[in-house]
Coordinates of C-alpha atoms in Angstrom, one line a residue:
Chain A
M1 CA -13.6 -17.6 -17.6
V2 CA -11.9 -14.2 -18.2
V3 CA -8.9 -15.6 -19.9
T4 CA -11.1 -17.7 -22.2
K5 CA -13.0 -14.6 -23.2
L6 CA -9.8 -12.7 -23.8
H7 CA -8.5 -15.5 -26.0
E8 CA -11.8 -15.5 -28.0
T9 CA -11.5 -11.9 -28.9
G10 CA -7.8 -12.3 -29.9
V11 CA -6.4 -10.2 -27.1
A12 CA -2.8 -11.2 -26.2
V13 CA -2.6 -12.4 -22.6
M14 CA 0.5 -13.1 -20.5
R15 CA 0.0 -15.1 -17.2
L16 CA 2.7 -14.7 -14.6
D17 CA 2.9 -16.2 -11.2
P18 CA 5.4 -13.9 -9.3
A19 CA 6.5 -17.1 -7.5
D20 CA 8.1 -18.2 -10.8
L21 CA 10.4 -15.2 -10.9
P22 CA 13.4 -15.8 -11.1
G23 CA 13.1 -19.2 -12.8
K24 CA 10.4 -19.9 -15.4
A25 CA 10.1 -16.1 -15.8
L26 CA 12.7 -13.6 -16.6
M27 CA 12.5 -9.8 -16.3
S28 CA 14.6 -6.8 -17.3
A29 CA 14.0 -3.1 -16.9
D30 CA 16.1 -0.4 -18.3
Y31 CA 15.9 3.2 -17.0
A32 CA 18.0 5.4 -19.3
R33 CA 17.9 8.6 -21.3
G34 CA 14.9 9.8 -19.3
D35 CA 12.9 6.9 -20.5
F36 CA 12.0 3.4 -19.3
E37 CA 11.8 0.1 -21.1
G38 CA 10.9 -3.2 -19.5
H39 CA 10.4 -6.7 -20.6
L40 CA 8.9 -9.7 -19.0
S41 CA 9.3 -13.2 -20.4
V42 CA 7.4 -16.3 -19.4
N43 CA 8.2 -19.6 -21.1
G44 CA 9.8 -17.8 -24.0
H45 CA 6.9 -15.4 -24.6
V46 CA 8.0 -11.8 -24.3
L47 CA 6.0 -8.8 -23.2
S48 CA 7.2 -5.3 -23.5
M49 CA 6.0 -2.8 -20.8
G50 CA 5.2 -0.4 -23.6
G51 CA 2.7 -2.8 -24.9
L52 CA 1.2 -3.6 -21.5
D53 CA -2.4 -2.2 -21.4
S54 CA -3.7 -3.6 -18.1
V55 CA -2.8 -5.8 -15.2
W56 CA -5.3 -8.1 -13.6
V57 CA -4.2 -9.1 -10.1
R58 CA -5.6 -12.5 -9.2
R59 CA -4.2 -14.1 -6.1
P60 CA -0.6 -13.7 -7.0
G61 CA 2.1 -16.0 -5.4
E62 CA 4.9 -14.6 -3.4
P63 CA 7.8 -13.4 -5.5
A64 CA 10.6 -16.0 -5.8
A65 CA 8.6 -18.6 -3.8
H66 CA 9.5 -21.3 -6.3
A67 CA 13.2 -20.4 -6.4
P68 CA 15.7 -23.2 -5.8
R69 CA 16.9 -21.3 -2.7
P70 CA 14.1 -19.2 -1.5
S71 CA 14.7 -16.6 1.2
V72 CA 13.1 -13.5 2.7
W73 CA 15.8 -11.4 1.1
L74 CA 15.3 -12.9 -2.3
T75 CA 11.6 -12.4 -2.1
A76 CA 12.1 -8.7 -1.1
E77 CA 14.6 -8.2 -4.0
T78 CA 12.3 -9.9 -6.5
H79 CA 9.2 -8.0 -5.2
Q80 CA 11.2 -4.7 -5.7
A81 CA 12.3 -5.6 -9.2
L82 CA 9.0 -7.0 -10.5
F83 CA 6.5 -4.6 -8.9
G84 CA 8.9 -1.6 -9.4
M85 CA 8.9 -2.4 -13.1
L86 CA 5.2 -2.9 -13.3
Y87 CA 4.4 0.3 -11.4
S88 CA 6.7 2.1 -13.9
A89 CA 4.5 1.0 -16.8
S90 CA 1.5 3.2 -17.7
A91 CA -0.9 0.3 -17.5
R92 CA -4.2 0.4 -15.6
W93 CA -4.7 -2.0 -12.8
M94 CA -7.6 -4.2 -11.6
N95 CA -6.8 -3.4 -8.8
H96 CA -3.6 -1.5 -8.1
P97 CA -2.0 -3.2 -5.0
R98 CA -1.6 0.2 -3.3
N99 CA -5.3 0.8 -3.4
A100 CA -6.2 -2.8 -2.8
D101 CA -4.2 -2.9 0.5
Q102 CA -6.1 0.1 1.8
A103 CA -9.5 -1.2 0.6
R104 CA -8.9 -4.4 2.6
L105 CA -9.2 -2.6 5.9
K106 CA -12.7 -3.2 7.1
P107 CA -13.0 -0.2 9.4
W108 CA -11.8 2.0 6.5
Q109 CA -14.5 0.4 4.4
L110 CA -17.2 1.4 6.9
R111 CA -16.0 5.0 6.9
T112 CA -15.8 5.1 3.1
A113 CA -19.3 3.5 2.9
H114 CA -20.7 6.2 5.2
L115 CA -19.0 9.0 3.1
S116 CA -20.5 7.4 -0.1
G117 CA -24.0 7.5 1.2
F118 CA -24.7 3.8 2.0
A119 CA -26.8 2.7 4.9
V120 CA -24.2 1.1 7.3
P121 CA -25.2 -0.8 10.4
P122 CA -23.8 0.7 13.5
T123 CA -20.5 -1.0 14.2
A124 CA -17.8 -0.9 16.9
I125 CA -14.3 -2.2 16.8
T126 CA -12.7 -2.3 20.2
T127 CA -10.3 -4.0 22.6
S128 CA -12.2 -2.6 25.6
P129 CA -14.6 -5.2 27.2
R130 CA -16.5 -2.2 28.8
L131 CA -17.1 -0.5 25.5
A132 CA -18.1 -3.8 23.8
Q133 CA -20.6 -4.3 26.6
Q134 CA -21.9 -0.7 26.2
F135 CA -22.3 -1.1 22.5
A136 CA -24.2 -4.4 22.9
K137 CA -26.5 -2.8 25.4
E138 CA -27.2 0.2 23.3
H139 CA -28.0 -1.8 20.1
G140 CA -29.8 -4.8 21.3
D141 CA -29.1 -7.7 18.9
V142 CA -25.5 -7.6 17.9
V143 CA -23.3 -9.8 15.7
V144 CA -19.6 -10.4 16.1
K145 CA -17.3 -10.8 13.1
S146 CA -13.7 -11.3 12.3
A147 CA -12.2 -8.1 10.8
S148 CA -9.4 -9.8 8.8
G149 CA -11.2 -13.0 7.6
P150 CA -10.4 -16.6 8.4
P151 CA -7.0 -17.2 10.2
P152 CA -4.4 -18.1 7.5
G153 CA -3.6 -21.8 7.5
D154 CA -6.3 -22.8 9.9
P155 CA -9.8 -22.6 8.2
A156 CA -11.2 -24.6 11.1
L157 CA -10.8 -21.4 13.2
A158 CA -12.9 -19.3 10.7
L159 CA -15.3 -17.2 12.5
P160 CA -18.7 -16.9 10.8
T161 CA -20.7 -13.9 11.6
T162 CA -22.3 -14.9 14.9
L163 CA -25.2 -13.5 16.8
V164 CA -24.2 -12.5 20.4
G165 CA -26.5 -14.2 23.0
P166 CA -28.1 -12.3 25.9
D167 CA -25.9 -11.1 28.7
P168 CA -22.6 -12.0 27.0
D169 CA -19.2 -12.1 28.6
F170 CA -16.9 -9.7 26.6
S171 CA -13.8 -10.1 28.8
A172 CA -11.9 -11.9 25.9
V173 CA -12.2 -8.7 23.8
A174 CA -9.1 -7.4 25.8
A175 CA -7.0 -10.1 24.2
G176 CA -7.9 -9.1 20.6
P177 CA -10.0 -6.5 18.9
A178 CA -13.6 -7.5 18.3
L179 CA -15.9 -6.2 15.5
L180 CA -19.4 -5.8 16.8
Q181 CA -22.3 -4.8 14.5
R182 CA -26.0 -4.2 15.0
Y183 CA -27.8 -7.3 13.7
I184 CA -29.8 -6.5 10.5
P185 CA -32.8 -9.0 10.3
K186 CA -32.5 -9.7 6.6
R187 CA -34.9 -10.9 3.9
A188 CA -32.0 -11.5 1.4
D189 CA -28.3 -11.2 0.7
I190 CA -27.3 -8.9 -2.1
R191 CA -24.0 -9.2 -4.0
L192 CA -23.2 -6.3 -6.2
T193 CA -20.2 -6.6 -8.5
C194 CA -18.7 -3.5 -9.9
V195 CA -16.5 -3.7 -13.0
G196 CA -15.3 -0.3 -14.1
T197 CA -18.6 1.5 -14.4
Q198 CA -20.7 -1.6 -15.0
L199 CA -22.8 -2.9 -12.1
F200 CA -24.3 -6.4 -11.6
A201 CA -26.6 -7.0 -8.6
A202 CA -27.7 -10.4 -7.5
R203 CA -30.1 -11.4 -4.7
K204 CA -30.5 -14.5 -2.7
A205 CA -33.5 -14.9 -0.4
A206 CA -32.5 -15.7 3.2
E207 CA -34.0 -18.1 5.7
P208 CA -35.6 -16.2 8.6
G209 CA -33.0 -15.9 11.3
Q210 CA -30.1 -16.8 9.1
V211 CA -27.1 -14.8 10.1
D212 CA -24.2 -15.5 7.7
G213 CA -25.2 -16.4 4.1
R214 CA -21.6 -17.5 3.3
Y215 CA -21.9 -20.7 5.3
G216 CA -24.5 -23.4 4.7
D217 CA -27.0 -23.9 1.9
T218 CA -30.4 -22.2 2.2
G219 CA -31.9 -23.8 -0.9
H220 CA -32.3 -20.4 -2.5
A221 CA -30.4 -19.4 -5.6
W222 CA -28.8 -16.1 -6.7
E223 CA -31.0 -14.1 -9.0
A224 CA -30.2 -11.0 -11.0
V225 CA -31.9 -7.8 -9.7
P226 CA -31.8 -4.2 -10.9
V227 CA -29.5 -1.7 -9.1
P228 CA -31.4 1.0 -7.4
V229 CA -30.3 4.5 -8.7
R230 CA -29.2 5.7 -5.3
I231 CA -27.1 2.5 -4.7
G232 CA -25.5 3.0 -8.1
R233 CA -24.5 6.5 -7.2
S234 CA -23.0 5.4 -3.9
V235 CA -21.1 2.5 -5.5
H236 CA -19.6 5.0 -8.0
E237 CA -18.6 7.3 -5.1
Y238 CA -17.1 4.4 -3.2
V239 CA -14.9 3.0 -5.9
T240 CA -13.8 6.5 -6.9
L241 CA -12.7 7.2 -3.3
A242 CA -11.1 3.8 -3.0
G243 CA -9.4 3.9 -6.5
L244 CA -10.8 0.5 -7.4
A245 CA -11.6 -0.8 -10.9
Y246 CA -13.2 -4.0 -9.5
A247 CA -15.2 -4.4 -6.3
A248 CA -17.7 -6.9 -4.9
F249 CA -20.1 -5.4 -2.4
D250 CA -22.1 -7.4 0.1
F251 CA -25.4 -6.0 1.4
A252 CA -28.1 -7.3 3.7
E253 CA -31.7 -6.4 2.4
D254 CA -34.0 -5.8 5.3
E255 CA -37.8 -6.0 5.6
E256 CA -38.1 -2.5 4.3
S257 CA -36.0 -3.2 1.2
I258 CA -33.1 -1.2 2.5
W259 CA -29.7 -2.5 1.3
W260 CA -27.3 -2.3 4.3
F261 CA -23.6 -2.2 3.5
L262 CA -21.8 -5.1 5.1
E263 CA -18.5 -5.1 3.2
C264 CA -16.7 -4.4 0.0
N265 CA -14.2 -7.1 -1.2
Q266 CA -11.8 -5.7 -3.8
G267 CA -10.8 -9.2 -4.8
G268 CA -14.2 -10.9 -4.3
Q269 CA -15.2 -13.9 -6.4
F270 CA -17.7 -13.5 -9.1
G271 CA -17.8 -17.0 -10.8
F272 CA -20.6 -18.3 -8.5
V273 CA -22.8 -15.3 -9.3
E274 CA -22.2 -15.5 -13.0
L275 CA -22.9 -19.2 -13.1
E276 CA -26.2 -18.9 -11.2
T277 CA -27.5 -15.6 -12.7
G278 CA -26.0 -15.7 -16.2
Q279 CA -24.8 -12.1 -15.6
P280 CA -21.9 -11.4 -18.1
I281 CA -19.4 -10.4 -15.4
S282 CA -16.3 -12.2 -16.8
E283 CA -17.1 -10.6 -20.1
A284 CA -17.2 -7.2 -18.5
V285 CA -13.8 -7.9 -16.8
A286 CA -12.3 -9.1 -20.1
R287 CA -13.7 -6.0 -21.9
W288 CA -12.2 -3.7 -19.3
L289 CA -8.9 -5.4 -19.4
S290 CA -8.7 -5.4 -23.2
Q291 CA -9.2 -1.6 -23.6
R292 CA -6.1 -0.2 -25.2
K293 CA -4.2 2.8 -24.1
G294 CA -5.6 6.0 -25.4
R295 CA -8.8 4.3 -26.4
R296 CA -10.4 4.0 -23.0
T297 CA -14.0 4.8 -22.5
T298 CA -14.6 3.8 -18.9
Chain B
M1 CA 14.6 15.4 18.7
V2 CA 11.1 16.0 17.2
V3 CA 9.2 15.0 20.3
T4 CA 11.3 17.3 22.4
K5 CA 10.5 20.2 20.1
L6 CA 6.8 19.3 20.2
H7 CA 6.9 19.2 24.0
E8 CA 8.6 22.6 24.0
T9 CA 5.8 24.2 22.0
G10 CA 3.1 22.6 24.2
V11 CA 1.7 20.4 21.5
A12 CA 0.0 17.2 22.8
V13 CA 1.8 14.1 21.6
M14 CA 0.7 10.5 22.0
R15 CA 3.3 7.8 21.3
L16 CA 2.0 4.4 20.3
D17 CA 3.9 1.2 19.4
P18 CA 1.4 -0.9 17.5
A19 CA 3.1 -3.9 19.2
D20 CA 1.5 -2.8 22.5
L21 CA -2.0 -3.2 21.2
P22 CA -3.9 -5.0 22.7
G23 CA -2.2 -4.7 26.1
K24 CA -0.7 -1.4 27.2
A25 CA -2.8 0.3 24.6
L26 CA -6.6 0.2 24.1
M27 CA -8.6 1.2 21.0
S28 CA -12.3 1.7 20.2
A29 CA -13.9 2.9 17.0
D30 CA -17.6 3.5 16.5
Y31 CA -19.2 3.8 13.1
A32 CA -22.7 5.0 13.6
R33 CA -25.3 7.5 12.4
G34 CA -23.2 8.3 9.3
D35 CA -20.3 9.4 11.5
F36 CA -17.2 8.0 13.0
E37 CA -15.7 8.3 16.4
G38 CA -12.5 6.6 17.6
H39 CA -10.4 6.6 20.7
L40 CA -6.9 5.4 21.4
S41 CA -5.6 5.1 24.9
V42 CA -2.0 4.5 26.0
N43 CA -1.1 4.2 29.7
G44 CA -4.4 5.9 30.6
H45 CA -3.9 8.9 28.2
V46 CA -6.8 9.1 25.8
L47 CA -6.7 10.5 22.3
S48 CA -9.9 11.1 20.3
M49 CA -9.6 10.6 16.5
G50 CA -11.4 14.0 16.0
G51 CA -8.5 15.7 17.8
L52 CA -5.9 13.8 15.8
D53 CA -4.1 16.3 13.5
S54 CA -1.2 14.3 12.2
V55 CA 0.4 10.9 12.3
W56 CA 4.2 10.5 12.2
V57 CA 5.1 7.0 11.2
R58 CA 8.5 6.1 12.8
R59 CA 9.5 2.5 12.5
P60 CA 6.3 1.1 14.1
G61 CA 6.4 -2.4 15.6
E62 CA 4.1 -5.1 14.3
P63 CA 0.6 -5.0 15.7
A64 CA 0.0 -7.3 18.7
A65 CA 3.7 -8.4 18.7
H66 CA 3.8 -7.9 22.5
A67 CA 0.6 -9.8 23.2
P68 CA 0.8 -12.7 25.7
R69 CA -0.3 -15.1 22.9
P70 CA 0.9 -13.5 19.6
S71 CA -0.2 -15.1 16.3
V72 CA -0.4 -14.2 12.6
W73 CA -4.1 -14.0 13.0
L74 CA -4.1 -11.7 16.0
T75 CA -1.6 -9.4 14.2
A76 CA -3.9 -9.3 11.1
E77 CA -7.0 -8.5 13.2
T78 CA -5.1 -5.8 15.2
H79 CA -3.6 -4.3 12.0
Q80 CA -7.2 -4.1 10.6
A81 CA -8.6 -2.5 13.7
L82 CA -5.8 0.0 14.4
F83 CA -4.9 1.1 10.8
G84 CA -8.6 1.0 9.7
M85 CA -9.4 3.4 12.5
L86 CA -6.4 5.7 11.8
Y87 CA -7.2 5.7 8.1
S88 CA -10.8 6.7 9.0
A89 CA -9.5 9.9 10.8
S90 CA -9.0 13.0 8.7
A91 CA -5.4 13.3 9.9
R92 CA -2.5 14.0 7.6
W93 CA 0.4 11.5 7.5
M94 CA 4.1 11.7 7.4
N95 CA 4.0 9.4 5.5
H96 CA 0.8 7.6 4.6
P97 CA 1.7 3.9 4.6
R98 CA -0.1 3.4 1.3
N99 CA 2.2 6.0 -0.4
A100 CA 5.2 4.8 1.6
D101 CA 4.9 1.3 0.4
Q102 CA 5.0 2.4 -3.2
A103 CA 7.8 4.9 -2.6
R104 CA 10.0 2.1 -1.3
L105 CA 10.1 0.4 -4.7
K106 CA 13.5 1.5 -6.2
P107 CA 12.6 0.9 -9.9
W108 CA 9.5 3.0 -9.4
Q109 CA 11.7 5.7 -7.8
L110 CA 13.9 5.8 -10.9
R111 CA 10.9 6.2 -13.2
T112 CA 9.4 8.9 -10.9
A113 CA 12.8 10.7 -10.8
H114 CA 12.9 10.7 -14.6
L115 CA 9.4 12.1 -14.8
S116 CA 10.3 14.8 -12.2
G117 CA 13.3 16.0 -14.3
F118 CA 16.2 14.7 -12.2
A119 CA 19.4 13.4 -13.9
V120 CA 19.3 9.7 -13.3
P121 CA 22.2 7.4 -14.0
P122 CA 21.3 4.7 -16.6
T123 CA 20.1 1.7 -14.6
A124 CA 19.1 -1.9 -15.3
I125 CA 17.3 -4.4 -13.1
T126 CA 17.3 -7.8 -14.5
T127 CA 17.3 -11.6 -14.0
S128 CA 19.0 -12.2 -17.4
P129 CA 22.8 -12.7 -17.3
R130 CA 22.9 -11.8 -21.0
L131 CA 21.2 -8.5 -20.5
A132 CA 23.3 -7.7 -17.5
Q133 CA 26.4 -8.4 -19.6
Q134 CA 25.1 -6.2 -22.4
F135 CA 24.3 -3.3 -20.0
A136 CA 27.8 -3.5 -18.5
K137 CA 29.4 -3.5 -21.9
E138 CA 27.4 -0.5 -23.1
H139 CA 28.0 1.7 -20.0
G140 CA 31.6 0.8 -19.1
D141 CA 32.0 1.3 -15.4
V142 CA 29.0 -0.1 -13.6
V143 CA 28.1 -0.6 -10.0
V144 CA 25.8 -3.3 -8.5
K145 CA 23.4 -2.6 -5.7
S146 CA 20.8 -4.3 -3.6
A147 CA 17.3 -3.1 -4.6
S148 CA 15.7 -3.8 -1.2
G149 CA 18.5 -3.0 1.2
P150 CA 20.3 -5.2 3.7
P151 CA 18.9 -8.7 4.2
P152 CA 16.7 -8.6 7.3
G153 CA 18.3 -10.3 10.3
D154 CA 21.7 -10.6 8.7
P155 CA 23.5 -7.3 8.4
A156 CA 26.7 -9.2 7.6
L157 CA 25.2 -9.9 4.2
A158 CA 24.6 -6.2 3.5
L159 CA 25.7 -5.4 0.0
P160 CA 27.4 -2.0 -0.3
T161 CA 27.2 -0.4 -3.7
T162 CA 30.1 -2.2 -5.4
L163 CA 32.0 -1.4 -8.6
V164 CA 31.9 -4.3 -11.0
G165 CA 35.4 -5.4 -12.2
P166 CA 36.4 -5.9 -15.8
D167 CA 35.0 -8.9 -17.6
P168 CA 32.6 -9.9 -14.8
D169 CA 30.7 -13.2 -14.6
F170 CA 27.0 -12.4 -14.4
S171 CA 25.7 -15.9 -14.3
A172 CA 24.4 -15.5 -10.7
V173 CA 22.0 -12.9 -11.9
A174 CA 19.7 -15.7 -13.0
A175 CA 19.2 -16.7 -9.4
G176 CA 18.1 -13.2 -8.2
P177 CA 17.5 -9.9 -9.8
A178 CA 20.5 -7.5 -10.0
L179 CA 20.4 -3.7 -10.0
L180 CA 23.2 -2.4 -12.2
Q181 CA 23.9 1.3 -12.6
R182 CA 26.4 3.4 -14.5
Y183 CA 29.1 4.5 -12.1
I184 CA 29.1 8.2 -11.5
P185 CA 32.6 9.4 -10.5
K186 CA 31.6 11.7 -7.7
R187 CA 33.1 14.7 -6.0
A188 CA 30.6 14.6 -3.2
D189 CA 27.5 13.0 -1.7
I190 CA 24.4 15.1 -1.4
R191 CA 21.6 14.5 1.1
L192 CA 18.5 16.5 0.5
T193 CA 15.8 16.3 3.1
C194 CA 12.3 17.4 2.2
V195 CA 9.8 18.3 5.0
G196 CA 6.5 19.5 3.5
T197 CA 7.8 22.3 1.2
Q198 CA 11.0 23.0 3.2
L199 CA 14.2 21.7 1.7
F200 CA 17.6 21.1 3.4
A201 CA 20.5 20.1 1.3
A202 CA 23.8 18.9 2.8
R203 CA 27.1 18.0 1.0
K204 CA 30.0 15.7 2.1
A205 CA 33.1 15.7 -0.1
A206 CA 34.0 12.3 -1.3
E207 CA 37.5 10.7 -1.6
P208 CA 38.5 10.1 -5.2
G209 CA 37.3 6.6 -6.2
Q210 CA 35.0 6.2 -3.2
V211 CA 31.9 4.3 -4.3
D212 CA 29.5 4.0 -1.3
G213 CA 29.5 7.0 1.1
R214 CA 27.4 5.1 3.6
Y215 CA 30.2 2.8 4.7
G216 CA 33.5 3.9 6.1
D217 CA 34.7 7.3 7.3
T218 CA 36.1 9.7 4.8
G219 CA 37.2 12.3 7.3
H220 CA 34.9 14.8 5.6
A221 CA 31.8 16.3 7.3
W222 CA 28.3 17.2 6.1
E223 CA 28.0 20.9 5.3
A224 CA 24.8 22.8 4.5
V225 CA 24.6 23.9 0.9
P226 CA 21.9 25.8 -1.0
V227 CA 19.4 23.9 -3.2
P228 CA 19.7 24.7 -6.9
V229 CA 16.4 26.1 -8.2
R230 CA 16.0 23.3 -10.8
I231 CA 16.6 20.6 -8.2
G232 CA 14.0 22.3 -5.9
R233 CA 11.4 22.1 -8.7
S234 CA 12.1 18.4 -9.3
V235 CA 11.9 17.6 -5.6
H236 CA 8.5 19.3 -5.4
E237 CA 7.4 17.3 -8.5
Y238 CA 8.7 14.1 -7.1
V239 CA 7.0 14.3 -3.7
T240 CA 3.8 15.4 -5.3
L241 CA 3.7 12.4 -7.6
A242 CA 4.7 10.1 -4.7
G243 CA 2.3 11.7 -2.2
L244 CA 5.1 12.1 0.4
A245 CA 5.3 14.7 3.2
Y246 CA 8.8 13.6 4.1
A247 CA 11.6 12.3 1.9
A248 CA 15.4 12.0 2.1
F249 CA 17.0 12.2 -1.4
D250 CA 20.5 10.9 -2.1
F251 CA 22.5 12.4 -5.0
A252 CA 26.0 12.0 -6.3
E253 CA 27.6 15.3 -7.3
D254 CA 29.9 14.8 -10.3
E255 CA 32.9 16.8 -11.5
E256 CA 30.5 19.1 -13.5
S257 CA 28.4 19.8 -10.4
I258 CA 25.5 17.8 -11.7
W259 CA 23.4 16.1 -8.9
W260 CA 22.6 12.6 -10.0
F261 CA 19.5 11.0 -8.4
L262 CA 20.5 7.8 -6.6
E263 CA 17.5 7.2 -4.4
C264 CA 14.7 8.7 -2.3
N265 CA 14.2 7.2 1.1
Q266 CA 10.7 8.0 2.4
G267 CA 11.8 7.1 6.0
G268 CA 15.4 8.3 5.8
Q269 CA 17.3 9.4 8.9
F270 CA 17.9 13.1 9.4
G271 CA 19.5 13.2 12.8
F272 CA 23.1 12.8 11.6
V273 CA 22.7 15.7 9.1
E274 CA 21.1 18.0 11.7
L275 CA 23.9 17.3 14.2
E276 CA 26.6 18.0 11.7
T277 CA 25.1 20.9 9.8
G278 CA 22.9 22.6 12.4
Q279 CA 20.0 22.6 9.9
P280 CA 16.7 22.8 11.8
I281 CA 15.2 19.6 10.3
S282 CA 13.6 18.2 13.4
E283 CA 12.0 21.6 14.1
A284 CA 10.6 21.6 10.5
V285 CA 9.1 18.1 11.1
A286 CA 7.7 19.3 14.5
R287 CA 6.2 22.4 12.9
W288 CA 4.6 20.3 10.1
L289 CA 3.2 17.8 12.5
S290 CA 1.7 20.5 14.8
Q291 CA -0.3 22.3 12.2
R292 CA -3.9 22.1 13.2
K293 CA -6.7 21.0 10.9
G294 CA -8.1 23.9 8.9
R295 CA -5.0 26.1 9.6
R296 CA -2.6 24.4 7.3
T297 CA -0.3 26.4 5.2
T298 CA 2.0 23.8 3.6

């Protein structure tokens, strides 16, 4: 969707899968005379680093993964060469990998959400069965989540957010950290997509008692909703602290219309929201990416 | 050496190998009421995140590596939990992993060195045999280096910096990026260690024609030398741009006493320099680490 929009407006786009370097792609960077020049070439198309305005990071492959003789060492060397060159350019990033890595840490998200003024459900992350027990006792209804998302390579082991039953056995917490959160009885799921300074909020009504809106079909659709002023301020604060140009926030809306911060995914999908609500998110991304150096407004 | 000095001055130290979590170590973080509390416990010693002044990152193991049933997923969850909690604390880092990751990229180092005003030997990083050829022709004597260091697990494949012979065959460059650099005929190796704002420079005379001072014994020892004012300014500029509290710079000193920037290792060793020169580097690290919140001077 984004690439189509960029093509429509005549913006030059180069697509690179780092897995294709070396091979289909070629790179060369020159650090001399106090200056830096770099070139990237894919299928005969050449891009100069001086002409690179923005980088959109979209599930990149592992450097050198498609090489005839891949190895851990070749991946490390190619990662060094490619990202070292890209970091040397004065492009802006959606999102810079350095900030993206930090923003993936869920406990850090919770802290940053607090600092940004969001309502955040009380949460504990622990390897202590005793403290897990204590947290569940103090907060009544509690859900358990995975901190890092579905296990790689085994989607069957994905852990949907799950309500903890009465009198639970927390002994397994000692074997791996658990993320426990006070259950927010919700009226709706909110997905807020932030692109630069543009915000798009969408709402999907929840079935009573539904815990994880990502799994299963509720029969409700995503609908565009306005962004409350206070939420807008907190979003701005959050992405500034995190150094993110793009972020997808998930909230639970409770019976009192409070939006509770659940998580912020720096690489979250937006296609499904755009398709259901008609919100011009891909256009906003394309516009952000196509701003030229020295002519940036947001 | 650093821990001994910290013990001598009565500063409380907790040592944690992330590989020991969960297991020997226990963690618990609580995000509630707009605030954050976290605890780390190792062998019964408990550290509160509120009392954590600084974190020294020193070749940490992989989270959960010592677990009875280690897995990629358990490592991801434990990494999330531990680093998410540590990033939530208001401690200072030597060095923050986010900045350390960026600072490891050698091409980025060269660009940052340029911006900081260092003399940097002309360097090319390329997967194009033709451009490698062209660089070698333009610059005469050229060395080739690994960008990412020795291949993990196979030190026998380590590539010392090597002078390229006359009329070289660069065809293999297409299979993996090569880092080529103009050869600097050097009189000495310089190691400059930066700890906060304190600088320690050491010099070791080189044998004529010696290319890589890290391999082989030259019979010369490291000696403390003063830091030229201009170099001091550039070091300060570099570590500020890079966000580093600790950095070990390698320079080549040429016949005209110019210090040429070769690399900056954010996790570089300092023990060998301290032992040979008597420079109080470990004491400087200990002093930096033991500064308390709100009483920081550097």
